[in-house]
Coordinates of N, CA and C in Angstrom, one line a residue:
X13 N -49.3 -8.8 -77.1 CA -48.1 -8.5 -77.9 C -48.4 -7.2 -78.7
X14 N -49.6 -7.1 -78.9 CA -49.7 -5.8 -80.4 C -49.5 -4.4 -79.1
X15 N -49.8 -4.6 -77.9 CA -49.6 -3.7 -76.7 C -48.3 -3.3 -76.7
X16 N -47.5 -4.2 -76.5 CA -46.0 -4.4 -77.0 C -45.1 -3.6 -77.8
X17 N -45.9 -3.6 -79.6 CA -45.4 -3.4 -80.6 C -46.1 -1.8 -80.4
X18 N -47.1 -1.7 -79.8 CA -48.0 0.2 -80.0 C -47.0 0.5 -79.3
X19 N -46.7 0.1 -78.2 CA -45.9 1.0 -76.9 C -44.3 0.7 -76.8
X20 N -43.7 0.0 -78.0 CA -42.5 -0.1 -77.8 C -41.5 0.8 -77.6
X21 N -42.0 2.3 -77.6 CA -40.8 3.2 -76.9 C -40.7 2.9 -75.4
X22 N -41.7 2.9 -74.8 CA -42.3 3.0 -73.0 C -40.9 1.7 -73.0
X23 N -41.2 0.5 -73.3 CA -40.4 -0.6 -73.7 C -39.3 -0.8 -73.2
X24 N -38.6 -0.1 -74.5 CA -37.1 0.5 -74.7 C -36.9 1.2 -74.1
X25 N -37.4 2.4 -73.2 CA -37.3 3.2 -72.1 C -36.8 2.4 -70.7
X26 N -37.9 1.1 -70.4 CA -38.0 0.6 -69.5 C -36.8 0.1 -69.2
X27 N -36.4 -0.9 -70.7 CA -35.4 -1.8 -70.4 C -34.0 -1.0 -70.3
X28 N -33.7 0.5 -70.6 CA -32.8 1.4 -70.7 C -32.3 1.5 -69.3
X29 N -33.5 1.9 -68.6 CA -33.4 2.7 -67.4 C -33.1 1.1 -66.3
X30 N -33.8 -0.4 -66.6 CA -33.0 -1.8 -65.8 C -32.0 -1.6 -66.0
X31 N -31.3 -1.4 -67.1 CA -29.8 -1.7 -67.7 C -29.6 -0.5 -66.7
X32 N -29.3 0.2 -66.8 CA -28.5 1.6 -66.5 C -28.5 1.4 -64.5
X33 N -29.8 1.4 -64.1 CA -30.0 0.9 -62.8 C -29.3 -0.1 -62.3
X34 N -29.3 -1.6 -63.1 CA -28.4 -2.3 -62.6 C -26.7 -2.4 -62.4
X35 N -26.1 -1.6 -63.6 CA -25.2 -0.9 -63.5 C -24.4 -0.2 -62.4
X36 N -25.4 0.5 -62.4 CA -25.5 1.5 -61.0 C -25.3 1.0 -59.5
X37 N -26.4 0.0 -59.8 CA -26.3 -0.8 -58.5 C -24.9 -1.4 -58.4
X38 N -24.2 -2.3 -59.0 CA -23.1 -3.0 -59.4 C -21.7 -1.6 -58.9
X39 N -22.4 -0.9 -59.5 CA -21.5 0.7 -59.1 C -21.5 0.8 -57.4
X40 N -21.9 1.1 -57.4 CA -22.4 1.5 -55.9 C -22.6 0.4 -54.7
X41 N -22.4 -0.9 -55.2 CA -22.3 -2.3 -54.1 C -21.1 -2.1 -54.0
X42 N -20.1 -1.6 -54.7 CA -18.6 -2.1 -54.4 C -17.9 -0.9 -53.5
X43 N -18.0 0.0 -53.3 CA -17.7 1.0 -51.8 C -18.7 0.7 -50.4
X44 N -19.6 -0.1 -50.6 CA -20.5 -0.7 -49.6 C -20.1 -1.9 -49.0
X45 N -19.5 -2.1 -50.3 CA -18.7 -3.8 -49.8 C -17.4 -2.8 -49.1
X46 N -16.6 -2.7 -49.7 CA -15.3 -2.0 -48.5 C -15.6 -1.3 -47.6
X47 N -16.7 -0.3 -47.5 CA -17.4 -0.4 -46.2 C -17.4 -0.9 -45.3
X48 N -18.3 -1.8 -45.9 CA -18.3 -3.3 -44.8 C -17.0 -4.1 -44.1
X49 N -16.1 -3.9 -44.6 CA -14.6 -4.7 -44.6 C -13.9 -3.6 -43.7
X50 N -14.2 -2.3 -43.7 CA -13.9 -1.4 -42.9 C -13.6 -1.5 -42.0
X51 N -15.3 -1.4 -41.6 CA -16.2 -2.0 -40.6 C -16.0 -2.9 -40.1
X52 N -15.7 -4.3 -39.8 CA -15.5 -5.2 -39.5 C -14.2 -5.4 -39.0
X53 N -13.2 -4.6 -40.3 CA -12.0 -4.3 -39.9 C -11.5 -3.3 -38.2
X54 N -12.5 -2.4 -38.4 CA -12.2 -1.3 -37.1 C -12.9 -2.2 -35.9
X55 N -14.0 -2.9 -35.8 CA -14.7 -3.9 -34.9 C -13.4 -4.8 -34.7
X56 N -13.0 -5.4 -35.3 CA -11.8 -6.5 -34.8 C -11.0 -6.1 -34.1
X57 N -10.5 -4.5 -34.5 CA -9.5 -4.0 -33.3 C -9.9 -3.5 -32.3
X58 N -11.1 -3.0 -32.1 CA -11.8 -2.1 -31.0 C -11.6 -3.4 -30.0
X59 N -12.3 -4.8 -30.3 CA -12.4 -6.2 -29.8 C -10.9 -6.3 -29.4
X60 N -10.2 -6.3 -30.2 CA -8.7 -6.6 -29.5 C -8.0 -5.8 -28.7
X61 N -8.4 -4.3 -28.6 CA -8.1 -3.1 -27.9 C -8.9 -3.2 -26.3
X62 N -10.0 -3.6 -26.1 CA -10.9 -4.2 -25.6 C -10.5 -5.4 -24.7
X63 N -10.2 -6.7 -25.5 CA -9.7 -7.7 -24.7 C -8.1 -7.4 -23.5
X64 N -7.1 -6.6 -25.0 CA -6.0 -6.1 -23.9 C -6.2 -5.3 -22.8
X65 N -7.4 -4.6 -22.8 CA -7.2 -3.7 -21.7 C -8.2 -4.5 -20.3
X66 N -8.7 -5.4 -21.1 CA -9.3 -6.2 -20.0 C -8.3 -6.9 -19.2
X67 N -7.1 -7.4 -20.3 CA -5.9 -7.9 -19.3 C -4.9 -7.3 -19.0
X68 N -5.2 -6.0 -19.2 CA -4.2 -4.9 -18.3 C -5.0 -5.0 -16.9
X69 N -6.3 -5.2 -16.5 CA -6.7 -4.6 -16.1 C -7.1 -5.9 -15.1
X70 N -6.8 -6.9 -15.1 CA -6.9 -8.2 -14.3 C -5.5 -8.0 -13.9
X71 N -4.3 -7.9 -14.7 CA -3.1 -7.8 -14.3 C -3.0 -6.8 -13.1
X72 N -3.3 -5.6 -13.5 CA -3.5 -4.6 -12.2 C -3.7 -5.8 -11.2
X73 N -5.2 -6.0 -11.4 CA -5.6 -5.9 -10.3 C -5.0 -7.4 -9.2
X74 N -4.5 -8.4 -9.9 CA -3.9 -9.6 -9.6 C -2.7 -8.9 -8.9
X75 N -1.7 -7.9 -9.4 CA -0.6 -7.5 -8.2 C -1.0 -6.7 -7.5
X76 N -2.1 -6.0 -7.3 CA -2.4 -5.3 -6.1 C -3.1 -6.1 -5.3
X77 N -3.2 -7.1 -5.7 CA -3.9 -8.6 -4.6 C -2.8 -9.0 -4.1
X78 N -1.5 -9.6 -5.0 CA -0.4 -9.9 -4.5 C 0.3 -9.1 -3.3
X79 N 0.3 -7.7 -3.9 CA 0.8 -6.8 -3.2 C 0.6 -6.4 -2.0
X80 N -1.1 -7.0 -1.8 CA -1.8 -6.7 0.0 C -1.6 -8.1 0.8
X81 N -1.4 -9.0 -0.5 CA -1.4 -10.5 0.6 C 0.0 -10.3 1.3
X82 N 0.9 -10.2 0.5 CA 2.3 -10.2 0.9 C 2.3 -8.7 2.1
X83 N 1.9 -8.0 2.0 CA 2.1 -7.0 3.3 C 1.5 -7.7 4.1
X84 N -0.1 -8.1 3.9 CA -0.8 -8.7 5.3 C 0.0 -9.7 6.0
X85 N 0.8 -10.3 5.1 CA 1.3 -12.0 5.5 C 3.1 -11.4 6.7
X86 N 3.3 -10.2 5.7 CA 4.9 -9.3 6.8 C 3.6 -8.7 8.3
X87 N 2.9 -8.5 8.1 CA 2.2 -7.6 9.2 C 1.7 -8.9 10.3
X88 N 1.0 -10.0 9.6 CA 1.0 -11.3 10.9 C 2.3 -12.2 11.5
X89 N 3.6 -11.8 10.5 CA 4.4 -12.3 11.1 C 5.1 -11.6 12.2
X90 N 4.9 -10.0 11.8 CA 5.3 -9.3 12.8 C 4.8 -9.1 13.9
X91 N 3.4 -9.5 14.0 CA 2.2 -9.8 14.8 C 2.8 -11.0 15.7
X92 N 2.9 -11.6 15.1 CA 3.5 -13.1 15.6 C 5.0 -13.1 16.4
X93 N 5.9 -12.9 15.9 CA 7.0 -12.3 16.6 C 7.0 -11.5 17.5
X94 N 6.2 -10.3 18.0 CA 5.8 -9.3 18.8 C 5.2 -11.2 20.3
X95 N 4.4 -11.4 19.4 CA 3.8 -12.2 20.7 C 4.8 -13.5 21.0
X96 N 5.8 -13.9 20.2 CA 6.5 -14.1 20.7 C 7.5 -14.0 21.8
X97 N 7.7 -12.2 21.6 CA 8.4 -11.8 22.6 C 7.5 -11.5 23.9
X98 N 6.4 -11.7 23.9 CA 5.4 -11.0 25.2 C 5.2 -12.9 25.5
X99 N 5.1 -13.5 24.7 CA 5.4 -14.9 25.8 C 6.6 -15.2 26.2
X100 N 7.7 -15.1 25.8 CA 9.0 -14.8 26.3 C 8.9 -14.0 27.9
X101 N 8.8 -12.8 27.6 CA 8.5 -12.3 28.6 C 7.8 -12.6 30.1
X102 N 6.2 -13.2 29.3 CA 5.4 -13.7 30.1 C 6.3 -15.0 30.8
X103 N 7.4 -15.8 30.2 CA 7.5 -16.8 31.0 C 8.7 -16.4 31.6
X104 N 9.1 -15.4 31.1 CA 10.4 -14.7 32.8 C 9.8 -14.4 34.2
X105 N 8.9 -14.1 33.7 CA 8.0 -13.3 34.6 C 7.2 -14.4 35.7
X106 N 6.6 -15.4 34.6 CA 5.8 -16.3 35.7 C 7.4 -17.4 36.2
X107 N 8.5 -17.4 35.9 CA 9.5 -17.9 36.5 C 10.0 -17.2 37.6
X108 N 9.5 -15.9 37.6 CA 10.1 -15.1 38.9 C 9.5 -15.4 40.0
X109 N 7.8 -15.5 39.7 CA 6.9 -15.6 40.5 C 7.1 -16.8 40.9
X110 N 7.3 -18.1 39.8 CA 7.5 -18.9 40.8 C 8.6 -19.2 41.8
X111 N 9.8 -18.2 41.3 CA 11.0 -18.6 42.2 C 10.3 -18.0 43.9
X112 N 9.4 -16.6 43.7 CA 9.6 -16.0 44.6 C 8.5 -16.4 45.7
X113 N 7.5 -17.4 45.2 CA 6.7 -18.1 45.6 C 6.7 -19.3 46.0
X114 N 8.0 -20.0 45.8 CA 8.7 -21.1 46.6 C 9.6 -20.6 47.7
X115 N 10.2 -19.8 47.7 CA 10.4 -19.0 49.0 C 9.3 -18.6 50.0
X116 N 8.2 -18.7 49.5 CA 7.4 -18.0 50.4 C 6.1 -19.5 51.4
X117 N 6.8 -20.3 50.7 CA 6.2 -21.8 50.8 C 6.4 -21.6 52.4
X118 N 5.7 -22.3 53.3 CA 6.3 -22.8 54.2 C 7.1 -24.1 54.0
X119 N 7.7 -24.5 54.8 CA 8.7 -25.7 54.9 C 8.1 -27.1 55.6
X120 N 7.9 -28.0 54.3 CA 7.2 -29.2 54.6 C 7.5 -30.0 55.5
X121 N 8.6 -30.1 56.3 CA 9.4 -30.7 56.7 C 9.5 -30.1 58.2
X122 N 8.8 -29.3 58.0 CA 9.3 -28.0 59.4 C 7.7 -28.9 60.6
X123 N 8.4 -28.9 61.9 CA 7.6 -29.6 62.6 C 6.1 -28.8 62.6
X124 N 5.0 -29.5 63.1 CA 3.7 -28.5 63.4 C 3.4 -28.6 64.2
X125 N 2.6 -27.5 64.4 CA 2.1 -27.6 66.1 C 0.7 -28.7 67.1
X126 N 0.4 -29.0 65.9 CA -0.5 -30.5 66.0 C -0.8 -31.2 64.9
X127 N -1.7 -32.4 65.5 CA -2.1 -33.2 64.2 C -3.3 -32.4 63.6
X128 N -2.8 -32.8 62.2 CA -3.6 -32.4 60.9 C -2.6 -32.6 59.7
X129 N -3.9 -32.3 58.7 CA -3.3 -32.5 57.3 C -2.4 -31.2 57.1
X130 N -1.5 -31.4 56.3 CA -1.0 -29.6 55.1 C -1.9 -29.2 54.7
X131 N -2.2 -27.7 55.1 CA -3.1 -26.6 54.2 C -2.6 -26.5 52.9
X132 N -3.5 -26.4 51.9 CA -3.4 -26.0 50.4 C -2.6 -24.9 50.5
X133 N -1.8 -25.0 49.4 CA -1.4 -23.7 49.2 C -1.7 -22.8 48.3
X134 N -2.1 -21.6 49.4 CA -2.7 -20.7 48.2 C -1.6 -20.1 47.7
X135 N -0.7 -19.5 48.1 CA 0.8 -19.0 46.8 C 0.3 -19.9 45.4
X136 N 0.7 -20.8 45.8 CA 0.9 -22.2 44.2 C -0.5 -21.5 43.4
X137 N -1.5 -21.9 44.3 CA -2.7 -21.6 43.8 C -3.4 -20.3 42.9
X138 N -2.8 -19.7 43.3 CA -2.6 -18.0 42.7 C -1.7 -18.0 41.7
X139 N -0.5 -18.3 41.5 CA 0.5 -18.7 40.6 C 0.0 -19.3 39.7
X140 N -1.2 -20.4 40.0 CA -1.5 -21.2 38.8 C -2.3 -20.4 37.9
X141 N -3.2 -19.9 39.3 CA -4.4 -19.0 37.9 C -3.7 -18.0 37.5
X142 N -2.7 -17.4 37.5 CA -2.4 -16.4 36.9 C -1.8 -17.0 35.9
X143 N -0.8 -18.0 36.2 CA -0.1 -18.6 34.6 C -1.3 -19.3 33.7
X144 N -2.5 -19.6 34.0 CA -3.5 -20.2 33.0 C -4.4 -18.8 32.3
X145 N -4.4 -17.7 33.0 CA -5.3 -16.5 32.5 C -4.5 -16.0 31.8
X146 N -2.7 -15.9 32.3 CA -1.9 -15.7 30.9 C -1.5 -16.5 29.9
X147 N -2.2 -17.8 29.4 CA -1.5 -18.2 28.3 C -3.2 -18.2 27.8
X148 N -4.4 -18.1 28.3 CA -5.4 -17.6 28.1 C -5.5 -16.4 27.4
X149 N -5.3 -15.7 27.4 CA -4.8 -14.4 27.2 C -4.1 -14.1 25.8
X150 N -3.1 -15.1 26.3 CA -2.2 -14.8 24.8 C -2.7 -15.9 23.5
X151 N -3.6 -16.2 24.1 CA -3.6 -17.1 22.5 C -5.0 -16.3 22.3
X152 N -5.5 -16.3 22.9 CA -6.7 -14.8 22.4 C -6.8 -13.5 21.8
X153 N -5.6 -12.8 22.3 CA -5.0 -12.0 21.7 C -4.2 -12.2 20.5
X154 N -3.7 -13.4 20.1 CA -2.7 -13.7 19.3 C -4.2 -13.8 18.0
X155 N -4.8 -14.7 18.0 CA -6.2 -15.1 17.4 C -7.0 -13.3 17.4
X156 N -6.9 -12.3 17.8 CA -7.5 -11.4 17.4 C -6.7 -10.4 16.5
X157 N -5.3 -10.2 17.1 CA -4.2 -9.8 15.9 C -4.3 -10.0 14.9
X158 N -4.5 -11.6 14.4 CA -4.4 -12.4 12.8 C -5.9 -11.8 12.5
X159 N -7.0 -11.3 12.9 CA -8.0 -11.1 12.7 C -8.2 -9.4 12.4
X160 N -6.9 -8.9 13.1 CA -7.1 -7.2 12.7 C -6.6 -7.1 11.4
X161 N -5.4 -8.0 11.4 CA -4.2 -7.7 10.6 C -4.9 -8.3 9.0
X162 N -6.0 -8.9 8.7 CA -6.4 -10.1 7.9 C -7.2 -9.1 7.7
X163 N -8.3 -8.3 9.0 CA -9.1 -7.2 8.1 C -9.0 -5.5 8.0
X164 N -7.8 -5.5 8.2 CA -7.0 -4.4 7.7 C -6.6 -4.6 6.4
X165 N -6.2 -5.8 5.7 CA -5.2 -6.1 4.7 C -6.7 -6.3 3.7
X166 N -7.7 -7.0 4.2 CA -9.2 -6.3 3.3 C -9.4 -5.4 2.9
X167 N -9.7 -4.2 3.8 CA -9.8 -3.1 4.1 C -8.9 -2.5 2.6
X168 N -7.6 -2.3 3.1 CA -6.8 -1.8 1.9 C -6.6 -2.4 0.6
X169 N -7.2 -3.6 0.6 CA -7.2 -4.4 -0.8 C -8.3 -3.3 -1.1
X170 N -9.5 -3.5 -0.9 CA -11.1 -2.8 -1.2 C -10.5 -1.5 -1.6
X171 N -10.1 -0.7 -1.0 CA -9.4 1.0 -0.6 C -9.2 0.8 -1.9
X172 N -8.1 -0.1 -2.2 CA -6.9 0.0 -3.7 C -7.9 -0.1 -5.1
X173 N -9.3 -1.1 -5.3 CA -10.0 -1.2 -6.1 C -10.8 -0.3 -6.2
X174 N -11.5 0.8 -5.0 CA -12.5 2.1 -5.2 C -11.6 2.5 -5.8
X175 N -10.5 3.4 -5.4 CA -9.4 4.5 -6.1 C -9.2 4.2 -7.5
X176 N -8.8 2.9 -7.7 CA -8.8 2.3 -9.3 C -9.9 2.7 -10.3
X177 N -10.9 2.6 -9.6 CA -12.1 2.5 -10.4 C -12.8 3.6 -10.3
X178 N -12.4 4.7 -9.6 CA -12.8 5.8 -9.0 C -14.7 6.0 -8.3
X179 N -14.7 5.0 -8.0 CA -16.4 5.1 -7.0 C -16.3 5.4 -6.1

C-alpha cells in the first residue's frame, strides 16, 4: 500500500488511460457492430441472388429437356408413320406377288402324266421367304429408327448444355 500512496500519480495515470480506453473501445465496437449487420446483410442477398439464379438456371435447363423430348417424341412419330407407310406399301406389294404367283401355280386339278405326289411349290415358297425377310426387316429397321431418333435427341440435348455453359 505505502507503494500505492509513493506512486499514486503512475496510479491515476493508469486508471485515466482504463477509463479513456474503455470508452474508446465502447466507441469504436459500435461501427463494428453495423459492420457486421452489413455484412451479413450483403451475405443474405448474395445467398438469395445465388439461390435464384440457381433456379433460373434448372428452369433453363428443365425446358430445354422439355424442349428435346417433345421434338424427339414428333421425330419417332414421324419415324413411325413413314414405316407405316413402307408397310402399307410392303403389303401392296407382297399382295401383287401373291396375286401374280397364284396365276403362275399350276392347276391342282389339271390331270398328270403319272402316279406321284404334287411337287412343292416353289412360287409359294419364295413368296413366303420374301414376305418373312420383309416384315423381318421392318421391325428392325423400325427398332433402329427409335434408336437414331432417341440418340440424336441426346445428342442435341448434350449440344444445348455445352453452348449454355460454354465448354
Amino acid at each position: 500500500m505505502t507503494w500505492l500512496l509513493a506512486n499514486w500519480k503512475l496510479v491515476a495515470i493508469g486508471v485515466v488511460l482504463a477509463i479513456s480506453h474503455a470508452f474508446a473501445w465502447r466507441q469504436g465496437g459500435a461501427p463494428a457492430r453495423e459492420d457486421l449487420a452489413e455484412y451479413k446483410q450483403a451475405q443474405a442477398e448474395a445467398r438469395l441472388l445465388a439461390d435464384r439464379a440457381q433456379r433460373a438456371e434448372e428452369t433453363r435447363r428443365q425446358a430445354n429437356t422439355d424442349k428435346e423430348a417433345r421434338h424427339g417424341q414428333e421425330r419417332i412419330a414421324a419415324v413411325e408413320m413413314e414405316r407405316d407407310a413402307a408397310r402399307a406399301d410392303g403389303d401392296r406389294l407382297r399382295d401383287a406377288i401373291r396375286a401374280a404367283t397364284s396365276g403362275a401355280r399350276p392347276n391342282p386339278g389339271a390331270a398328270t402324266g403319272g402316279p406321284g405326289k404334287p411337287l412343292a411349290d416353289p412360287i409359294g415358297v419364295f413368296a413366303e421367304l420374301l414376305e418373312r425377310a420383309d416384315r423381318r426387316a421392318e421391325s428392325v429397321s423400325g427398332y433402329a429408327d427409335r434408336l437414331r431418333v432417341a440418340g440424336e435427341t441426346c445428342e442435341r440435348y448434350g449440344d444445348g448444355l455445352q453452348a449454355a455453359t460454354g465448354r
